Coordinates of C-alpha atoms in Angstrom, one line a residue:
X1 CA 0.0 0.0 0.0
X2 CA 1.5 3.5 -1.1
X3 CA 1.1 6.0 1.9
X4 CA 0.9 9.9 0.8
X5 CA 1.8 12.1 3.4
X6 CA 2.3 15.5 0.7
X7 CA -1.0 16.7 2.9
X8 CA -3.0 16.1 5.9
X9 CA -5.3 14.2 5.9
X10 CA -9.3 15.3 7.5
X11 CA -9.9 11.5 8.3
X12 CA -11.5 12.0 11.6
X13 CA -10.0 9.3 14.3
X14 CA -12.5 7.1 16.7
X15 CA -11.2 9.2 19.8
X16 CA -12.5 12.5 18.3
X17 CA -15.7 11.7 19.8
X18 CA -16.3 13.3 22.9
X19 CA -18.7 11.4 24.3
X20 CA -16.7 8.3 24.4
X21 CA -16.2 5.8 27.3
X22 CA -15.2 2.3 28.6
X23 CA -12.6 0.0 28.6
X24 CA -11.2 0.5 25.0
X25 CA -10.7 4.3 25.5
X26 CA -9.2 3.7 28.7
X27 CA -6.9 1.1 27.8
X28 CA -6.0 3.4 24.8
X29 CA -5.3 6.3 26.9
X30 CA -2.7 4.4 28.8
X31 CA -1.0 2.8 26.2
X32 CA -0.8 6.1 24.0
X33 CA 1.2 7.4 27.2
X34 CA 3.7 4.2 27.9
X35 CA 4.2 4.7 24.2
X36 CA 4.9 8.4 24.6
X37 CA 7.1 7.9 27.5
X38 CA 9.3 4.8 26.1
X39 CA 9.1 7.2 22.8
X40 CA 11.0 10.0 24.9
X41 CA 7.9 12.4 24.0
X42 CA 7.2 13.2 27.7
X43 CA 11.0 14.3 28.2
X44 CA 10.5 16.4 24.7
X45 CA 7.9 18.3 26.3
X46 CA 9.7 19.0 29.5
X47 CA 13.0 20.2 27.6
X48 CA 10.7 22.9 26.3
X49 CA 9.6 23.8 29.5
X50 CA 13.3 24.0 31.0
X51 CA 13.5 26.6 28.3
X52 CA 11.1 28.5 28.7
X53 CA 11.4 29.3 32.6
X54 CA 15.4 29.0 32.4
X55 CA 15.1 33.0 33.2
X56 CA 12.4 32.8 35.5
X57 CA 13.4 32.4 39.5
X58 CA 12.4 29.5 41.0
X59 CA 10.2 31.3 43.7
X60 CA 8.2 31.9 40.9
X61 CA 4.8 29.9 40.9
X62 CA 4.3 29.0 37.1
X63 CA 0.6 27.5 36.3
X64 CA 1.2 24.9 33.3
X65 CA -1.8 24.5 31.4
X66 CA -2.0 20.8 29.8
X67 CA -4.4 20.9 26.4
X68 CA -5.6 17.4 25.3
X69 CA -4.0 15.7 28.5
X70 CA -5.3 12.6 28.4
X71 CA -4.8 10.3 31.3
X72 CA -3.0 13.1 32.8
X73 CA 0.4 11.5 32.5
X74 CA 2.2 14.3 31.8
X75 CA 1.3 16.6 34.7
X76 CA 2.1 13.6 37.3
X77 CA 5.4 14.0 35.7
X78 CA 6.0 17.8 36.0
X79 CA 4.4 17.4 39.7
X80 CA 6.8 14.7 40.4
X81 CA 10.0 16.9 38.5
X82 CA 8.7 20.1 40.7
X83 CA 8.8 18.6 43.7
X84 CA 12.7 17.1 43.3
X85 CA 13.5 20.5 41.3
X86 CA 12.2 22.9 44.0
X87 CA 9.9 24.4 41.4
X88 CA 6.3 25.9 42.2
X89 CA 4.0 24.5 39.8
X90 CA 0.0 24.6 39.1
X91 CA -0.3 22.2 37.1
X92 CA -4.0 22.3 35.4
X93 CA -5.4 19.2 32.5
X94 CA -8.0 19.9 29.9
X95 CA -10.0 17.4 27.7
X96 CA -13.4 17.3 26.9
X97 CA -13.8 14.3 26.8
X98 CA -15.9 13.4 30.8
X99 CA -14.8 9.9 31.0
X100 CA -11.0 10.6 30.3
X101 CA -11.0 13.4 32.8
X102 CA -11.8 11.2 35.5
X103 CA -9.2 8.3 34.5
X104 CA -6.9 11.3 34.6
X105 CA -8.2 12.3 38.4
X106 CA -8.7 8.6 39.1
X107 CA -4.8 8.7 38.7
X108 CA -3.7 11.6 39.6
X109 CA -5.5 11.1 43.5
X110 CA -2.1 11.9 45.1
X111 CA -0.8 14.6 43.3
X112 CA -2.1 17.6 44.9
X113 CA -1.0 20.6 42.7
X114 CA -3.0 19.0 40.2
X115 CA -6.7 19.9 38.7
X116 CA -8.6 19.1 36.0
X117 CA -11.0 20.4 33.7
X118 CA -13.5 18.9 31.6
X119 CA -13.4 21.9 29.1
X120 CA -13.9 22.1 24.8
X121 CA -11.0 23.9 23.8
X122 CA -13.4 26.4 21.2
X123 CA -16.0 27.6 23.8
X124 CA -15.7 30.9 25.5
X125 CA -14.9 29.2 28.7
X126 CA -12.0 28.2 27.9
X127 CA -10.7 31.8 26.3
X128 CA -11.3 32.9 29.8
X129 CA -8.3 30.5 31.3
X130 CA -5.1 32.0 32.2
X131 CA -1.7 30.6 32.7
X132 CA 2.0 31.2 32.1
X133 CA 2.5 28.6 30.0
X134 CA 0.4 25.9 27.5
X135 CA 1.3 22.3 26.4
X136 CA -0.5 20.6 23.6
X137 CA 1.0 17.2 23.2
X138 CA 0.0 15.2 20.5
X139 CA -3.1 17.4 20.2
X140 CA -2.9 19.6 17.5
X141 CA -2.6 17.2 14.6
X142 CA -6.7 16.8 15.9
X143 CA -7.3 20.1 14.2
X144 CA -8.2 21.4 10.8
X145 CA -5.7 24.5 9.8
X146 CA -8.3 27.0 10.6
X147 CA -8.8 25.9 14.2
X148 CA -5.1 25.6 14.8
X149 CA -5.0 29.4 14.1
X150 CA -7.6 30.1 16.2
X151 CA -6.4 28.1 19.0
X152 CA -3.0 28.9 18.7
X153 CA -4.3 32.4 18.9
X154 CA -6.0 31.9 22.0
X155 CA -2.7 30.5 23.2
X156 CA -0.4 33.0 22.5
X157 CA -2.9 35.6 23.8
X158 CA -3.6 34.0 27.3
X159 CA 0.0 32.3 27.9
X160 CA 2.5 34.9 29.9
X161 CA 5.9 32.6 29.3
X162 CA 5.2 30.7 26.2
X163 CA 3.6 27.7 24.2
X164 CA 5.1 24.2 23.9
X165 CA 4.0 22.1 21.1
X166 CA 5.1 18.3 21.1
X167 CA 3.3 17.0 17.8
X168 CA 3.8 14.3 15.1
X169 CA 6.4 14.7 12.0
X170 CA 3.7 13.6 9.0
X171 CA 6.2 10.8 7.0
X172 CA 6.3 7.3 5.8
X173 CA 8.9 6.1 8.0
X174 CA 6.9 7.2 11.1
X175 CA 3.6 5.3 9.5
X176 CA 6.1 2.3 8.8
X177 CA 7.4 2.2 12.7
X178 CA 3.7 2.5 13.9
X179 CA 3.0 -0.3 11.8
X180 CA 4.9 -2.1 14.0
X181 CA 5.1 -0.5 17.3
X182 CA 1.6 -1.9 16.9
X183 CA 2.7 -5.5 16.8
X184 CA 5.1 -4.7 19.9
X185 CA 2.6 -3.4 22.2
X186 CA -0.4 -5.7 21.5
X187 CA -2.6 -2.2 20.5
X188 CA -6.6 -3.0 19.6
X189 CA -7.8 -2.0 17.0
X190 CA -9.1 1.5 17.5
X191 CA -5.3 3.0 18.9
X192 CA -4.3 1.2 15.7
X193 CA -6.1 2.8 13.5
X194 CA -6.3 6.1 15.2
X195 CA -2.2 6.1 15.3
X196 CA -2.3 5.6 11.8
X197 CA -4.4 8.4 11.1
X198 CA -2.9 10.6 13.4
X199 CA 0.4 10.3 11.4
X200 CA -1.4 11.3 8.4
X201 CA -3.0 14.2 10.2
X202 CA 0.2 15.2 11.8
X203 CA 2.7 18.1 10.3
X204 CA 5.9 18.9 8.1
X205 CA 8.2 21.5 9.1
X206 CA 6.8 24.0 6.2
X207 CA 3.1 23.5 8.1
X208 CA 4.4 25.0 11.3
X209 CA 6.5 27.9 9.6
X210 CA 3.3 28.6 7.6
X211 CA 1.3 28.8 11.0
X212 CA 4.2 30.8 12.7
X213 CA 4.0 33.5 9.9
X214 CA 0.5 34.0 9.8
X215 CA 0.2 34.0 13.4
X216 CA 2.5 36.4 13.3
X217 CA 5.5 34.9 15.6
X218 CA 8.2 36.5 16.4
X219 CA 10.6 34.2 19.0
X220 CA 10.1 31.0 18.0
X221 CA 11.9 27.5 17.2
X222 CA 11.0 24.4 15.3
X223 CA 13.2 21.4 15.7
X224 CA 12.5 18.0 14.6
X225 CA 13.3 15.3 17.5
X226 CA 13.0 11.6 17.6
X227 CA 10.6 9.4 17.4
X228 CA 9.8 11.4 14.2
X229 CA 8.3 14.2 16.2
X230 CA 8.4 18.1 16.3
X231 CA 9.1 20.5 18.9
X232 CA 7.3 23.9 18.1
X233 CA 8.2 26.3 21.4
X234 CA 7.0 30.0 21.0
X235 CA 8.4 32.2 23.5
X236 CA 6.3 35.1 25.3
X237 CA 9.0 38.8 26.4
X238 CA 9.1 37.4 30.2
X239 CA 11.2 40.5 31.6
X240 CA 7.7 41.8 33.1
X241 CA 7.1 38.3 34.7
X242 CA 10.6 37.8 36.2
X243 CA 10.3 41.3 37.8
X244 CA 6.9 40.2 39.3

């Protein structure tokens, strides 16, 4: 079979329904994350954190704002990094998906500079949110162009440090691996399929230029990182924050 990845594709995937629940989303959710973790995706997104609060003191409290966090993997990770780092962080999940919010919590019972919110990214609620800085980790590629302007808008308007995206590098060889990383970790059908999809929804380099230009960017850096991923970090002018 001949894979085209010259554009994105609008399949939708299975997990795009918000109203989802059970045992085959949850099982999903927690693969997706062991997969992301063995994948180094977790440490990607934390690298662009370091960077972005490398100026800021650590007396600082910085609220982290997780977009699409799934089983909340993630922000048990930053809690658990704080806490040995000596950093003050408020660490806050969105999905709006119900059922994989309370996984998340469900998980997350320990962790107590944690919250989560069961929250659609495009309502007016959610423009409201502040917070120094935004992740969206394997998120965006959910998006048609249009709403990641308009998101990534909202972003750059309500973060005070800086964005950090940690998304999918739309190639053969990363539909290949998937292939078999599918094999390796037993996945059922639906992560198989979604993963598939999501690689052919996910970006090329010239995509996230594209959406830097006409958003307008100014201090921002787009690296590609293994496994086939990119790192997309837009940095906010922190001097006001640091004197705060």
């Amino acid at each position: 079979m001949i894979i085209n990845t010259k554009y994105r594709t609008d399949e939708p995937e299975t997990m795009d329904d918000f109203a989802m629940e059970g045992d085959i989303l949850r099982e999903a959710l927690d693969k997706i994350a062991k997969i992301n973790q063995l994948l180094g995706g977790n440490q990607l997104t934390l690298l662009g954190i370091q960077h972005l609060i490398a100026e800021i003191p650590s007396t600082k409290e910085i609220t982290i704002l997780d977009v699409g966090c799934g089983n909340g993997d993630m922000l048990r990770m930053l809690s658990e990094f704080g806490l040995k780092n000596n950093l003050k962080f408020k660490l806050i999940g969105v999905d709006a998906n119900a059922f994989t919010i309370q996984h998340a919590r469900n998980l997350s019972n320990y962790y107590t500079n944690i919250t989560y919110l069961c929250q659609n990214i495009f309502e007016a609620s959610f423009e409201e949110l502040k917070y120094d800085i935004v992740l969206c980790t394997l998120t965006l590629h959910h998006f048609k162009e249009e709403e990641i302007i308009q998101l990534m808008g909202v972003f750059n308007v309500n973060s005070r440090i800086g964005i950090v995206i940690n998304d999918l590098h739309r190639n053969v060889i990363a539909y290949r691996l998937f292939q078999a990383l599918c094999v390796v970790f037993r996945l059922n059908k639906m992560s198989k399929e979604d993963g598939l999809i999501s690689i052919l929804r996910g970006f090329k380099k010239e995509d996230l230029v594209r959406f830097s230009k006409k958003l307008q960017f100014v201090n921002y850096s787009i690296m590609w990182k293994w496994a086939f991923r990119y790192q997309w970090i837009i940095k906010k002018d922190i001097a006001i924050i640091a004197d705060k």
